[in-house]
XYZ file of C-alpha atoms in Angstrom:
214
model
C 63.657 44.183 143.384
C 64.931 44.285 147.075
C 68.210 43.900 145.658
C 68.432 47.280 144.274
C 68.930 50.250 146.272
C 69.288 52.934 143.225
C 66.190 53.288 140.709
C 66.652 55.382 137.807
C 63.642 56.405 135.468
C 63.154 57.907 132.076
C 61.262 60.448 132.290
C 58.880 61.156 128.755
C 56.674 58.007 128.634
C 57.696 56.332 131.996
C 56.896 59.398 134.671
C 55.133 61.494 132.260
C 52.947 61.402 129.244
C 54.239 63.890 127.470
C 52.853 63.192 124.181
C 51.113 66.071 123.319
C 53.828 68.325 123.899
C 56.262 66.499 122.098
C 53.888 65.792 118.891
C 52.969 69.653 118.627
C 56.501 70.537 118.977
C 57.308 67.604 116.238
C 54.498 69.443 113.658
C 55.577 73.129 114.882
C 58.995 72.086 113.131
C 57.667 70.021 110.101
C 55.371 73.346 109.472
C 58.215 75.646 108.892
C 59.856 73.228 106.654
C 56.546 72.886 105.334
C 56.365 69.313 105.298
C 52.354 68.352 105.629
C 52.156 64.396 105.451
C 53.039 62.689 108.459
C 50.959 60.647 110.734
C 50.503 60.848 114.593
C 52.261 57.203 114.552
C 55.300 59.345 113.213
C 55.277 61.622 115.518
C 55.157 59.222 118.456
C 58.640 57.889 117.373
C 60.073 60.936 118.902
C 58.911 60.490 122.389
C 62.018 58.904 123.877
C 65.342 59.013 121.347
C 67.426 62.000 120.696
C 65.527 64.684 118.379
C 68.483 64.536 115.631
C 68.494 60.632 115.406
C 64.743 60.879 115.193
C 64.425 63.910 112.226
C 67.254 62.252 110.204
C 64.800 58.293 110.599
C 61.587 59.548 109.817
C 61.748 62.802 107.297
C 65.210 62.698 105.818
C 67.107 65.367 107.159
C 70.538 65.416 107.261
C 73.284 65.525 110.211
C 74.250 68.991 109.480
C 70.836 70.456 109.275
C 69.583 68.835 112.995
C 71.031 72.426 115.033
C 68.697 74.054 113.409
C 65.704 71.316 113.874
C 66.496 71.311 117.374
C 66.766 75.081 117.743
C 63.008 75.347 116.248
C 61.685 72.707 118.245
C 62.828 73.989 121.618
C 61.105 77.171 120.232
C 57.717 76.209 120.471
C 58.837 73.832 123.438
C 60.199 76.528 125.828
C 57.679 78.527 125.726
C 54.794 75.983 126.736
C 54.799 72.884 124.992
C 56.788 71.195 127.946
C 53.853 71.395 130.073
C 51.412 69.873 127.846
C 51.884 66.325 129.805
C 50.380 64.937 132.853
C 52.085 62.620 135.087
C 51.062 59.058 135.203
C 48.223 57.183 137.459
C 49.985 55.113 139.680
C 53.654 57.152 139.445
C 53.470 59.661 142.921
C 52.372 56.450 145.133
C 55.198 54.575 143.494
C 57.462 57.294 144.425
C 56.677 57.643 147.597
C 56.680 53.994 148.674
C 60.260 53.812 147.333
C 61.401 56.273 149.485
C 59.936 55.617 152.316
C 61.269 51.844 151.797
C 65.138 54.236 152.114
C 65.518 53.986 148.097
C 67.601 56.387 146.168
C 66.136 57.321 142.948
C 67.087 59.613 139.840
C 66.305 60.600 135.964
C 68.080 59.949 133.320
C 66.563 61.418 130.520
C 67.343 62.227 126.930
C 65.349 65.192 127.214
C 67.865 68.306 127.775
C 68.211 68.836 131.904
C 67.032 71.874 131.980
C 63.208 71.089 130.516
C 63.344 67.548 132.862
C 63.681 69.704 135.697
C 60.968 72.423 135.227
C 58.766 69.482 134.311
C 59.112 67.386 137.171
C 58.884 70.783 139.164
C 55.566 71.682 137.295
C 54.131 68.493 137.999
C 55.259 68.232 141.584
C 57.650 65.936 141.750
C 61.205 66.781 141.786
C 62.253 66.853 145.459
C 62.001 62.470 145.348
C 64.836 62.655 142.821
C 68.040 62.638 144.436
C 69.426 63.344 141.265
C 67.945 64.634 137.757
C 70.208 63.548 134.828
C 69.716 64.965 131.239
C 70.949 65.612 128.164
C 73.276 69.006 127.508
C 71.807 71.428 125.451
C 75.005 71.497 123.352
C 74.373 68.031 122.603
C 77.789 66.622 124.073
C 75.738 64.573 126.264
C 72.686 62.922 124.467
C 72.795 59.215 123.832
C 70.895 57.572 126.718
C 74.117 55.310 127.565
C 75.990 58.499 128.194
C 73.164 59.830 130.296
C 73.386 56.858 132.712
C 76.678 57.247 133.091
C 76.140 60.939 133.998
C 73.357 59.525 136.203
C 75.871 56.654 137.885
C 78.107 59.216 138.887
C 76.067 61.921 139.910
C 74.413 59.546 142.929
C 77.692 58.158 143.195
C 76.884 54.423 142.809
C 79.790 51.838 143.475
C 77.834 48.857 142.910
C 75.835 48.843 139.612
C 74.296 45.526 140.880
C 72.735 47.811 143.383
C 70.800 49.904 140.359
C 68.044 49.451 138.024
C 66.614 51.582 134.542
C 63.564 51.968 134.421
C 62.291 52.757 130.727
C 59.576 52.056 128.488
C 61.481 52.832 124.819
C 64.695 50.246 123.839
C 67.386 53.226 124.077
C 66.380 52.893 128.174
C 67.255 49.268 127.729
C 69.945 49.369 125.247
C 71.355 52.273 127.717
C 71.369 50.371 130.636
C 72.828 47.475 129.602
C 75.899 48.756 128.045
C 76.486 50.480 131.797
C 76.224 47.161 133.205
C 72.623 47.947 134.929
C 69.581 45.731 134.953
C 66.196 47.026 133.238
C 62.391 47.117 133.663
C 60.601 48.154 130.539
C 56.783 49.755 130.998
C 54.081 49.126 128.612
C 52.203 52.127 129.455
C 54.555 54.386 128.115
C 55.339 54.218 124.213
C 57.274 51.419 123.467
C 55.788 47.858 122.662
C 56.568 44.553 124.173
C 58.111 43.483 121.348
C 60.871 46.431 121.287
C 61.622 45.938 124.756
C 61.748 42.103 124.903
C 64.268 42.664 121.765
C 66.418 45.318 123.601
C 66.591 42.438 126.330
C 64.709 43.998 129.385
C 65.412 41.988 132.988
C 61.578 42.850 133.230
C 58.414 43.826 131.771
C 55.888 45.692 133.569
C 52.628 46.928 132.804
C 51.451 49.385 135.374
C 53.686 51.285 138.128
C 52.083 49.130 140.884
C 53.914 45.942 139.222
C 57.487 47.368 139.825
C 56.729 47.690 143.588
C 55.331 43.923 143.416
C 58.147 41.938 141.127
């Protein structure tokens, strides 16, 4: 890893759990559709992809009704669910011993901007990211690719070589290899080792402590 010099993370599954606040915000939704049978296995499918993608997979919903999905969602999110998460064992010390190694590093999440950055300010640790990348709440920027690329140019980065994704769902790894980055999928997060081995992940990591040692 001494190659790299930028180190970009995902934020829901990879910095933070964030399952809980996610999965209530999931079944605050479903409830006012008044859709009852779903399992928490569901509901763990939307920690990581874009909310629309996810509704229209797993409950049917179509394109055009998704505004309004989102809207709800972000209604029960705003006003608390965001911060039903804890960061990580293992994530602050891996922080801090990239920067003091001179690393730059950055989010690129598909969670809007705007909730990535009160969360990593709730949880202490926004001032290691020289740059926090999200998705627009208008939706214009949501794909994880697209976020990267937001990412890549918000730090600046002339040689991709130079940066890494660090992700534990395939959209991390699918993201950063169509903007020509490598990847290290986490199996603490949400994803399996099967997804990420599929999406083609440079590595495969375990605990936060292993990215400091590959």
């Amino acid at each position: 890893m001494a190659k790299y010099q930028y180190y970009f993370f995902d934020l829901d599954g990879t910095l933070v759990n964030t399952e809980e606040g996610i999965t209530n915000s999931v079944k605050y939704v479903l409830e006012k559709y008044h859709i009852k049978e779903y399992d928490m296995e569901t509901l763990r499918k939307f920690i990581g992809p874009p909310l629309g993608e996810s509704f229209q997979k797993y409950f049917g919903f179509s394109a055009e009704e998704t505004g309004e999905l989102i809207r709800c969602y972000r209604e029960y999110y705003s006003a608390g669910g965001m911060y039903e998460a804890k960061v990580y064992g293992g994530i602050e010390r891996l922080l801090e011993r990239l920067k003091e190694d001179g690393k730059v590093l950055a989010v690129a999440t598909s969670k809007p901007e705007h909730f990535a950055r009160k969360i990593l300010e709730r949880f202490g640790l926004a001032d290691y990211f020289t740059c926090i990348a999200g998705a627009s709440m208008d939706g214009s920027r949501s794909s994880k690719e697209d976020v990267i690329a937001y990412a890549l140019a918000q730090c600046e980065v002339t040689e991709r070589a130079r940066a890494v994704m660090i992700g534990d769902r395939e959209h991390d790894i699918y993201g950063a290899g169509k903007q020509g980055l490598d990847s290290v999928g986490v199996l603490f997060g949400f994803g399996s080792r099967k997804e990420l081995e599929a999406a083609g992940a440079d590595y495969i990591v375990n605990t936060p402590e292993e990215i400091m040692n590959i």
